[in-house]
Short mmCIF file of C-alpha atoms and ligand atoms in Angstrom, two decimals:
data_model
loop_
_atom_site.label_atom_id
_atom_site.label_comp_id
_atom_site.label_asym_id
_atom_site.label_seq_id
_atom_site.Cartn_x
_atom_site.Cartn_y
_atom_site.Cartn_z
CA MET A 1 -192.04 5.55 -160.45
CA ASP A 2 -192.48 2.89 -163.12
CA SER A 3 -192.98 -0.37 -161.27
CA GLY A 4 -191.39 -2.45 -164.00
CA LEU A 5 -187.79 -1.67 -164.81
CA HIS A 6 -184.94 -3.37 -166.55
CA CYS A 7 -181.45 -3.72 -165.19
CA TYR A 8 -178.02 -3.86 -166.82
CA LEU A 9 -174.76 -4.86 -165.21
CA HIS A 10 -171.47 -4.03 -166.92
CA ILE A 11 -168.70 -6.50 -166.12
CA PRO A 12 -165.49 -4.89 -167.38
CA PHE A 13 -163.22 -7.93 -167.72
CA CYS A 14 -162.10 -9.87 -170.77
CA ARG A 15 -159.45 -12.53 -171.29
CA ALA A 16 -157.84 -10.35 -173.99
CA ARG A 17 -158.94 -7.28 -175.92
CA CYS A 18 -160.11 -8.10 -179.44
CA PRO A 19 -158.34 -5.82 -181.94
CA TYR A 20 -161.57 -4.13 -183.06
CA CYS A 21 -163.11 -3.53 -179.60
CA ASP A 22 -163.26 -0.17 -177.84
CA PHE A 23 -165.54 -1.18 -174.95
CA CYS A 24 -164.85 -0.25 -171.36
CA LEU A 25 -162.88 -3.23 -170.04
CA VAL A 26 -159.54 -4.39 -168.70
CA THR A 27 -157.59 -7.58 -169.20
CA LYS A 28 -155.86 -7.38 -165.80
CA GLN A 29 -157.73 -9.82 -163.62
CA ASP A 30 -156.40 -8.77 -160.21
CA LEU A 31 -159.10 -6.10 -159.95
CA GLN A 32 -162.03 -8.53 -160.05
CA ASP A 33 -162.42 -8.84 -156.30
CA ARG A 34 -162.32 -5.09 -155.70
CA PHE A 35 -164.66 -4.47 -158.63
CA PHE A 36 -167.33 -6.80 -157.28
CA SER A 37 -167.17 -5.35 -153.78
CA ALA A 38 -167.50 -1.84 -155.29
CA LEU A 39 -170.43 -3.07 -157.36
CA GLU A 40 -172.20 -4.40 -154.25
CA LYS A 41 -171.82 -0.96 -152.66
CA GLU A 42 -173.17 0.90 -155.71
CA THR A 43 -176.10 -1.50 -156.01
CA ALA A 44 -177.09 -1.29 -152.34
CA ALA A 45 -176.73 2.50 -152.23
CA ARG A 46 -178.84 3.16 -155.31
CA LEU A 47 -181.50 0.53 -154.78
CA SER A 48 -182.07 1.47 -151.14
CA LEU A 49 -183.50 4.74 -152.51
CA LEU A 50 -186.08 2.95 -154.66
CA GLU A 51 -189.17 1.25 -153.33
CA GLY A 52 -191.38 -1.47 -154.72
CA VAL A 53 -189.37 -1.93 -157.88
CA VAL A 54 -190.05 -5.02 -159.95
CA LEU A 55 -187.52 -5.97 -162.60
CA LYS A 56 -188.63 -7.32 -165.94
CA SER A 57 -185.12 -8.23 -167.03
CA VAL A 58 -181.56 -8.41 -165.80
CA HIS A 59 -178.80 -8.26 -168.41
CA PHE A 60 -175.23 -9.26 -167.63
CA GLY A 61 -173.15 -7.46 -170.26
CA GLY A 62 -169.60 -6.33 -170.63
CA GLY A 63 -166.76 -7.15 -171.22
CA THR A 64 -167.30 -10.85 -170.81
CA PRO A 65 -169.60 -11.89 -167.95
CA SER A 66 -168.94 -15.58 -168.62
CA PHE A 67 -165.26 -15.00 -167.91
CA VAL A 68 -165.66 -14.20 -164.18
CA PRO A 69 -166.47 -16.86 -161.54
CA VAL A 70 -170.21 -17.54 -161.23
CA SER A 71 -169.93 -16.99 -157.45
CA TYR A 72 -169.47 -13.23 -158.07
CA LEU A 73 -172.62 -13.10 -160.18
CA GLU A 74 -174.53 -15.08 -157.57
CA SER A 75 -173.49 -12.78 -154.79
CA TRP A 76 -174.48 -9.67 -156.80
CA LEU A 77 -177.89 -11.18 -157.63
CA GLU A 78 -178.42 -11.82 -153.90
CA THR A 79 -177.71 -8.16 -153.17
CA LEU A 80 -179.96 -7.04 -155.99
CA THR A 81 -182.91 -9.13 -154.85
CA LYS A 82 -182.64 -7.79 -151.28
CA TYR A 83 -183.98 -4.51 -152.66
CA VAL A 84 -186.02 -5.37 -155.75
CA SER A 85 -188.03 -8.34 -156.92
CA LEU A 86 -187.99 -10.08 -160.25
CA CYS A 87 -191.31 -10.41 -162.03
CA ASP A 88 -192.55 -13.89 -162.95
CA GLY A 89 -190.66 -15.07 -166.01
CA ALA A 90 -188.16 -12.20 -165.86
CA GLU A 91 -185.46 -12.48 -168.51
CA ILE A 92 -182.02 -13.06 -166.99
CA ALA A 93 -179.61 -12.80 -169.90
CA LEU A 94 -175.88 -13.20 -169.97
CA GLU A 95 -173.28 -12.44 -172.65
CA ALA A 96 -170.78 -15.25 -172.99
CA ASN A 97 -167.76 -16.27 -175.02
CA PRO A 98 -167.30 -19.85 -176.27
CA GLU A 99 -163.90 -20.38 -174.60
CA ASP A 100 -165.50 -19.92 -171.15
CA LEU A 101 -168.41 -22.28 -171.65
CA SER A 102 -167.50 -25.68 -170.24
CA ILE A 103 -170.50 -27.89 -169.57
CA GLU A 104 -170.02 -27.20 -165.86
CA LYS A 105 -170.10 -23.43 -166.45
CA LEU A 106 -173.24 -23.72 -168.56
CA ARG A 107 -174.96 -25.75 -165.83
CA ASN A 108 -173.86 -23.33 -163.11
CA LEU A 109 -175.21 -20.38 -165.07
CA ALA A 110 -178.53 -22.16 -165.57
CA ALA A 111 -178.64 -22.99 -161.82
CA LEU A 112 -178.07 -19.30 -161.09
CA GLY A 113 -181.27 -18.51 -162.98
CA VAL A 114 -179.80 -17.33 -166.28
CA ASN A 115 -182.44 -18.15 -168.91
CA ARG A 116 -181.00 -16.50 -172.02
CA LEU A 117 -177.46 -16.87 -173.27
CA SER A 118 -175.98 -14.59 -175.90
CA ILE A 119 -172.82 -16.17 -177.29
CA GLY A 120 -170.11 -14.11 -178.98
CA VAL A 121 -169.39 -16.70 -181.66
CA GLN A 122 -168.60 -14.11 -184.39
CA SER A 123 -167.61 -16.87 -186.83
CA TYR A 124 -167.30 -20.62 -187.23
CA MET A 125 -164.38 -20.26 -189.69
CA PRO A 126 -160.83 -20.80 -188.32
CA GLU A 127 -159.16 -18.17 -190.52
CA LYS A 128 -161.81 -15.58 -189.82
CA LEU A 129 -161.61 -16.16 -186.05
CA LEU A 130 -157.86 -15.66 -186.32
CA ALA A 131 -158.32 -12.45 -188.33
CA LEU A 132 -160.76 -11.19 -185.68
CA GLY A 133 -158.26 -12.00 -182.91
CA ARG A 134 -160.79 -14.06 -180.99
CA CYS A 135 -159.75 -16.36 -178.14
CA HIS A 136 -161.84 -19.35 -179.24
CA ASN A 137 -161.55 -21.75 -182.12
CA ALA A 138 -164.15 -23.05 -184.56
CA ASP A 139 -164.68 -26.32 -182.62
CA GLU A 140 -165.45 -24.41 -179.41
CA ALA A 141 -167.89 -22.18 -181.29
CA LEU A 142 -169.75 -25.21 -182.63
CA ARG A 143 -169.69 -27.27 -179.45
CA THR A 144 -170.85 -24.47 -177.17
CA THR A 145 -173.68 -23.39 -179.47
CA GLY A 146 -175.03 -26.95 -179.39
CA GLU A 147 -174.56 -27.49 -175.65
CA ALA A 148 -176.04 -24.11 -174.78
CA MET A 149 -179.07 -24.93 -176.93
CA ASN A 150 -179.56 -28.21 -175.01
CA ILE A 151 -179.38 -26.47 -171.64
CA PHE A 152 -180.99 -23.06 -172.31
CA GLY A 153 -182.95 -23.28 -175.56
CA ASN A 154 -183.09 -19.48 -175.50
CA VAL A 155 -179.74 -18.81 -177.16
CA SER A 156 -178.53 -15.98 -179.33
CA VAL A 157 -175.45 -16.12 -181.53
CA ASP A 158 -173.49 -12.99 -182.47
CA LEU A 159 -171.88 -13.04 -185.92
CA ILE A 160 -169.58 -10.42 -187.46
CA CYS A 161 -169.17 -9.79 -191.17
CA GLY A 162 -166.44 -7.85 -192.93
CA ALA A 163 -163.26 -9.40 -191.46
CA GLU A 164 -159.96 -9.34 -193.33
CA GLY A 165 -160.04 -11.81 -196.22
CA GLU A 166 -163.74 -12.54 -195.80
CA THR A 167 -165.78 -13.18 -198.93
CA LEU A 168 -169.52 -13.48 -199.41
CA GLU A 169 -169.08 -17.28 -199.62
CA ILE A 170 -167.30 -17.43 -196.25
CA TRP A 171 -170.01 -15.28 -194.71
CA GLU A 172 -172.75 -17.45 -196.17
CA ARG A 173 -171.10 -20.53 -194.65
CA ASP A 174 -171.10 -18.82 -191.24
CA LEU A 175 -174.79 -18.04 -191.56
CA ARG A 176 -175.69 -21.55 -192.69
CA ILE A 177 -173.79 -23.13 -189.78
CA ALA A 178 -175.59 -20.84 -187.33
CA LEU A 179 -178.91 -21.77 -188.92
CA SER A 180 -178.12 -25.48 -188.75
CA GLY A 181 -177.74 -25.11 -184.96
CA ASP A 182 -181.42 -24.09 -184.72
CA VAL A 183 -180.66 -21.10 -182.50
CA PRO A 184 -183.75 -18.88 -182.13
CA HIS A 185 -181.89 -15.54 -182.22
CA VAL A 186 -179.01 -14.17 -184.27
CA SER A 187 -177.32 -10.77 -184.04
CA VAL A 188 -175.41 -9.66 -187.12
CA TYR A 189 -172.79 -6.93 -186.82
CA MET A 190 -170.78 -5.30 -189.56
CA LEU A 191 -167.17 -4.95 -188.42
CA ALA A 192 -166.66 -1.26 -187.69
CA LEU A 193 -163.38 0.59 -187.36
CA GLU A 194 -163.48 2.23 -183.95
CA LYS A 195 -160.96 4.97 -183.33
CA LYS A 196 -157.76 4.08 -181.45
CA THR A 197 -158.34 0.33 -181.64
CA LEU A 198 -155.51 -1.93 -182.78
CA LEU A 199 -157.47 -2.79 -185.93
CA ASP A 200 -157.89 0.89 -186.76
CA LYS A 201 -154.13 1.42 -186.46
CA GLN A 202 -153.39 -1.67 -188.56
CA VAL A 203 -155.74 -0.50 -191.31
CA ARG A 204 -154.26 3.00 -191.28
CA LYS A 205 -150.74 1.58 -191.62
CA GLY A 206 -151.85 -0.62 -194.50
CA LEU A 207 -151.11 -3.81 -192.54
CA VAL A 208 -154.71 -5.01 -192.79
CA THR A 209 -157.19 -4.51 -195.62
CA LEU A 210 -160.87 -5.02 -194.93
CA PRO A 211 -163.58 -5.76 -197.48
CA GLY A 212 -165.02 -2.49 -198.78
CA GLU A 213 -168.38 -0.97 -197.87
CA LYS A 214 -170.10 -2.52 -200.88
CA ALA A 215 -168.87 -6.01 -200.04
CA GLN A 216 -169.94 -5.56 -196.42
CA ALA A 217 -173.36 -4.28 -197.47
CA ALA A 218 -173.79 -7.37 -199.67
CA MET A 219 -172.96 -9.55 -196.63
CA TYR A 220 -175.52 -7.75 -194.50
CA LEU A 221 -178.20 -8.13 -197.17
CA LYS A 222 -177.33 -11.83 -197.55
CA ALA A 223 -177.85 -12.27 -193.80
CA CYS A 224 -181.27 -10.59 -194.02
CA GLU A 225 -182.24 -12.80 -196.94
CA LEU A 226 -181.14 -16.12 -195.40
CA LEU A 227 -182.38 -15.44 -191.89
CA GLU A 228 -185.78 -14.15 -192.99
CA ALA A 229 -186.17 -17.15 -195.33
CA ASP A 230 -185.56 -19.37 -192.29
CA GLY A 231 -188.42 -17.77 -190.32
CA PHE A 232 -186.50 -15.11 -188.38
CA GLN A 233 -188.13 -11.76 -187.84
CA HIS A 234 -185.73 -8.90 -188.56
CA TYR A 235 -186.90 -6.84 -185.58
CA GLU A 236 -183.99 -4.42 -185.26
CA VAL A 237 -181.16 -3.31 -187.55
CA SER A 238 -178.77 -6.00 -186.26
CA ASN A 239 -181.16 -8.44 -184.64
CA PHE A 240 -183.17 -11.40 -185.92
CA SER A 241 -185.47 -13.52 -183.81
CA LYS A 242 -187.79 -16.49 -184.04
CA PRO A 243 -191.22 -15.64 -182.56
CA GLY A 244 -190.95 -14.92 -178.82
CA PHE A 245 -187.14 -15.01 -178.63
CA PHE A 246 -186.25 -11.33 -179.04
CA SER A 247 -183.99 -9.78 -176.39
CA ARG A 248 -186.35 -8.23 -173.88
CA TYR A 249 -183.69 -6.04 -172.32
CA ASN A 250 -182.42 -4.68 -175.65
CA LEU A 251 -185.92 -4.15 -176.98
CA ALA A 252 -186.78 -2.21 -173.81
CA CYS A 253 -183.81 0.11 -174.42
CA TRP A 254 -184.85 0.75 -178.02
CA GLN A 255 -188.44 1.32 -176.93
CA ARG A 256 -187.26 3.76 -174.27
CA GLU A 257 -188.48 1.87 -171.21
CA SER A 258 -186.70 2.67 -167.95
CA TYR A 259 -183.55 0.78 -167.04
CA LEU A 260 -180.92 0.95 -164.34
CA GLY A 261 -177.27 0.39 -165.19
CA PHE A 262 -174.60 -0.68 -162.70
CA GLY A 263 -170.84 -0.83 -163.10
CA PRO A 264 -168.41 1.39 -164.99
CA SER A 265 -169.76 3.05 -168.17
CA ALA A 266 -173.24 1.59 -167.54
CA HIS A 267 -176.10 3.81 -168.69
CA THR A 268 -179.36 4.47 -166.87
CA PHE A 269 -182.60 5.82 -168.33
CA MET A 270 -185.50 6.79 -166.09
CA ALA A 271 -188.82 8.04 -167.45
CA ASP A 272 -191.78 8.72 -165.16
CA GLY A 273 -194.19 10.11 -167.75
CA VAL A 274 -193.18 13.71 -166.99
CA GLN A 275 -189.41 13.82 -166.84
CA GLU A 276 -186.79 11.73 -168.55
CA LEU A 277 -183.29 11.37 -167.20
CA ARG A 278 -180.25 9.78 -168.81
CA SER A 279 -177.08 9.16 -166.88
CA ALA A 280 -173.94 7.06 -167.13
CA ASN A 281 -171.26 5.93 -164.74
CA THR A 282 -167.64 6.83 -165.23
CA SER A 283 -165.81 4.61 -167.69
CA SER A 284 -162.71 4.61 -165.47
CA LEU A 285 -162.59 1.33 -163.57
CA VAL A 286 -160.09 2.79 -161.12
CA ARG A 287 -162.36 5.73 -160.34
CA TYR A 288 -165.35 3.40 -160.07
CA ILE A 289 -163.59 1.12 -157.59
CA ALA A 290 -162.41 4.11 -155.54
CA GLY A 291 -165.90 5.61 -155.23
CA PRO A 292 -168.71 3.37 -156.50
CA CYS A 293 -171.39 5.50 -154.83
CA ASP A 294 -170.04 8.62 -156.49
CA ALA A 295 -169.35 7.15 -159.92
CA LEU A 296 -171.61 9.26 -162.09
CA GLY A 297 -169.87 10.31 -165.31
CA PHE A 298 -172.75 12.40 -166.64
CA SER A 299 -176.42 13.01 -166.06
CA GLU A 300 -178.87 14.97 -168.15
CA GLN A 301 -182.56 15.70 -168.07
CA LEU A 302 -183.78 15.38 -171.63
CA SER A 303 -185.20 18.42 -173.36
CA ASP A 304 -188.28 18.01 -175.59
CA GLU A 305 -185.99 18.27 -178.59
CA ALA A 306 -183.72 15.51 -177.32
CA ARG A 307 -186.71 13.25 -176.58
CA ILE A 308 -188.11 13.68 -180.07
CA SER A 309 -184.78 13.07 -181.65
CA GLU A 310 -184.34 9.84 -179.62
CA LYS A 311 -187.84 8.67 -180.47
CA ILE A 312 -187.29 9.13 -184.21
CA PHE A 313 -183.82 7.62 -184.13
CA LEU A 314 -184.78 4.57 -182.05
CA SER A 315 -188.17 3.86 -183.68
CA LEU A 316 -186.57 3.73 -187.11
CA ARG A 317 -184.08 1.08 -185.95
CA LEU A 318 -187.02 -1.23 -185.22
CA SER A 319 -189.14 -3.12 -187.72
CA SER A 320 -192.23 -1.73 -185.94
CA GLY A 321 -191.26 1.68 -187.39
CA LEU A 322 -192.63 5.13 -186.66
CA SER A 323 -196.24 6.21 -187.12
CA VAL A 324 -196.92 9.05 -189.55
CA ASP A 325 -199.08 10.69 -186.86
CA ASP A 326 -196.20 10.70 -184.37
CA LEU A 327 -193.79 12.07 -186.97
CA LEU A 328 -196.21 14.90 -187.83
CA ARG A 329 -196.67 15.63 -184.13
CA TYR A 330 -192.89 15.87 -183.67
CA HIS A 331 -192.90 18.37 -186.54
CA GLU A 332 -195.75 20.35 -184.99
CA GLY A 333 -198.07 19.38 -187.82
CA SER A 334 -195.80 20.66 -190.59
CA SER A 335 -196.34 18.44 -193.62
CA LEU A 336 -192.93 19.44 -195.02
CA VAL A 337 -191.52 16.32 -193.40
CA LEU A 338 -193.73 14.21 -195.67
CA ASP A 339 -191.67 15.46 -198.64
CA ALA A 340 -188.59 14.03 -196.93
CA VAL A 341 -190.47 10.73 -196.39
CA ASP A 342 -191.40 10.66 -200.09
CA GLN A 343 -187.79 11.18 -201.10
CA LEU A 344 -186.62 8.37 -198.82
CA LYS A 345 -189.34 6.17 -200.29
CA GLU A 346 -188.18 6.95 -203.84
CA GLN A 347 -184.65 5.97 -202.84
CA GLY A 348 -185.99 2.65 -201.54
CA LEU A 349 -184.90 3.40 -197.97
CA VAL A 350 -188.34 3.41 -196.33
CA GLU A 351 -191.72 1.83 -196.97
CA ILE A 352 -195.12 3.06 -195.87
CA CYS A 353 -197.20 0.27 -194.33
CA GLY A 354 -200.66 1.64 -193.55
CA GLU A 355 -199.94 4.62 -191.31
CA VAL A 356 -196.44 3.52 -190.33
CA ILE A 357 -193.05 4.43 -191.82
CA LYS A 358 -190.73 1.45 -191.82
CA VAL A 359 -187.10 1.36 -192.84
CA SER A 360 -186.54 -1.09 -195.69
CA ARG A 361 -183.91 -3.83 -195.69
CA LYS A 362 -181.64 -1.60 -197.78
CA GLY A 363 -182.55 1.37 -195.58
CA PHE A 364 -181.31 -0.47 -192.46
CA LEU A 365 -177.81 -0.08 -193.93
CA PHE A 366 -178.31 3.68 -193.56
CA ALA A 367 -180.66 3.78 -190.56
CA ASP A 368 -178.89 6.70 -188.89
CA GLN A 369 -178.93 8.81 -192.05
CA VAL A 370 -182.61 7.99 -192.65
CA ALA A 371 -183.44 9.15 -189.11
CA GLU A 372 -181.34 12.27 -189.64
CA GLU A 373 -183.46 13.20 -192.69
CA LEU A 374 -186.63 13.11 -190.59
CA MET A 375 -185.43 15.17 -187.63
CA PRO A 376 -187.34 18.42 -187.08
CA ALA A 377 -184.12 20.48 -187.19
CA LYS A 378 -183.20 18.96 -190.55
CA THR A 379 -186.53 19.59 -192.28
CA SER A 380 -186.79 23.12 -190.89
CA ARG A 381 -183.25 23.76 -192.23
CA GLN A 382 -184.38 22.37 -195.58
CA SER A 383 -187.48 24.57 -195.61
CA SER A 384 -185.51 27.73 -194.87
CA ALA A 385 -182.91 26.73 -197.48
CA GLY A 386 -185.82 26.29 -199.90
CA ARG A 387 -187.16 29.75 -199.06
CA ARG A 388 -183.74 31.30 -199.67
CA GLN A 389 -183.62 29.69 -203.09
CA GLU A 390 -187.08 30.99 -203.97
CA LYS A 391 -186.05 34.58 -203.29
S1 SF4 B 401 -164.67 -10.38 -175.98
FE1 SF4 B 401 -166.19 -8.84 -176.59
S2 SF4 B 401 -166.05 -7.24 -175.04
FE2 SF4 B 401 -164.21 -8.52 -174.82
S3 SF4 B 401 -162.66 -7.49 -176.05
FE3 SF4 B 401 -163.63 -9.00 -177.40
S4 SF4 B 401 -165.32 -7.89 -178.43
FE4 SF4 B 401 -164.65 -6.64 -176.68
#
């Protein structure tokens, strides 16, 4: 067993559901008490089976962890640390929304041991916040970014581009305000239409019109330009960090380190050097509360093919890229894949730095498609298609 794991806790409560969000959460608050007692049971049951585990990070995600009373988080951390220990300097990160962050709440979270705060600001513009259906206003976004910086220092701000009515100028103002707050980490997301969300329905009915793909791509590229010029490292498709301030939990997931997930819809990945197992809890809160120790939604031992596909897909999301040697190994030495790399290079989607393939700034807009082009199944399909043509 890997002695250094990461841990994720999914807290499925939000004040209201944002129109674009399809995460596993509820806005009925009367289930909080029963959820946290179920969570304690799941945590104790699973951790009692593990020995000598040291956690390198704990990530409170959701939903909105800042929305629930800190006493629940404290009690869960007490349960957790009965079974596992935290390594020196472990990252304890919490996702928060501005409307929850009174000074008292910020201080209580710091007293709990939280040492990284990720704030769902999304925008500092009143009209854009309204279009996104957020619960906070521009003043709260500004105030809490500043106060969180004073208390935590290690603060990340989430920003969304591509809201209704948003122009490149509005987006640039958002970025410049975030930069003026001196936060050391920014996550930039392009508003996506998730199926069955309110926003999706509104767009389908013609009630809302979003900026097109080109406009959104220009916003993303503007973010890359401004943030990199300000000293941020673009270390993952959506994530920008000053040196030493990257999200350790998220980076661990992208680098395929082991992590345990608790709560509904939380994912777990365990790799012991021989086998790799992915599993996830049910996304039904009702089912989770009814049987937290029997909440598995799915579990799968990864095949070699699945591992390779994950490695290619995840490595290419990171600025560290994928080594040519590894790619050739995944293709069992077949150099056909290098033709695909050349084509991607000609299209400006990847760059070759020494022996490493890195996705370019433009390529990050199409990271999934770039990875798809380099999958063993894809290139073997291409080679057989090529042979058919030759005949
Ligand atoms: S606050 Fe975050 S998790 Fe909650 S509904 Fe909005 S986007 Fe989704």
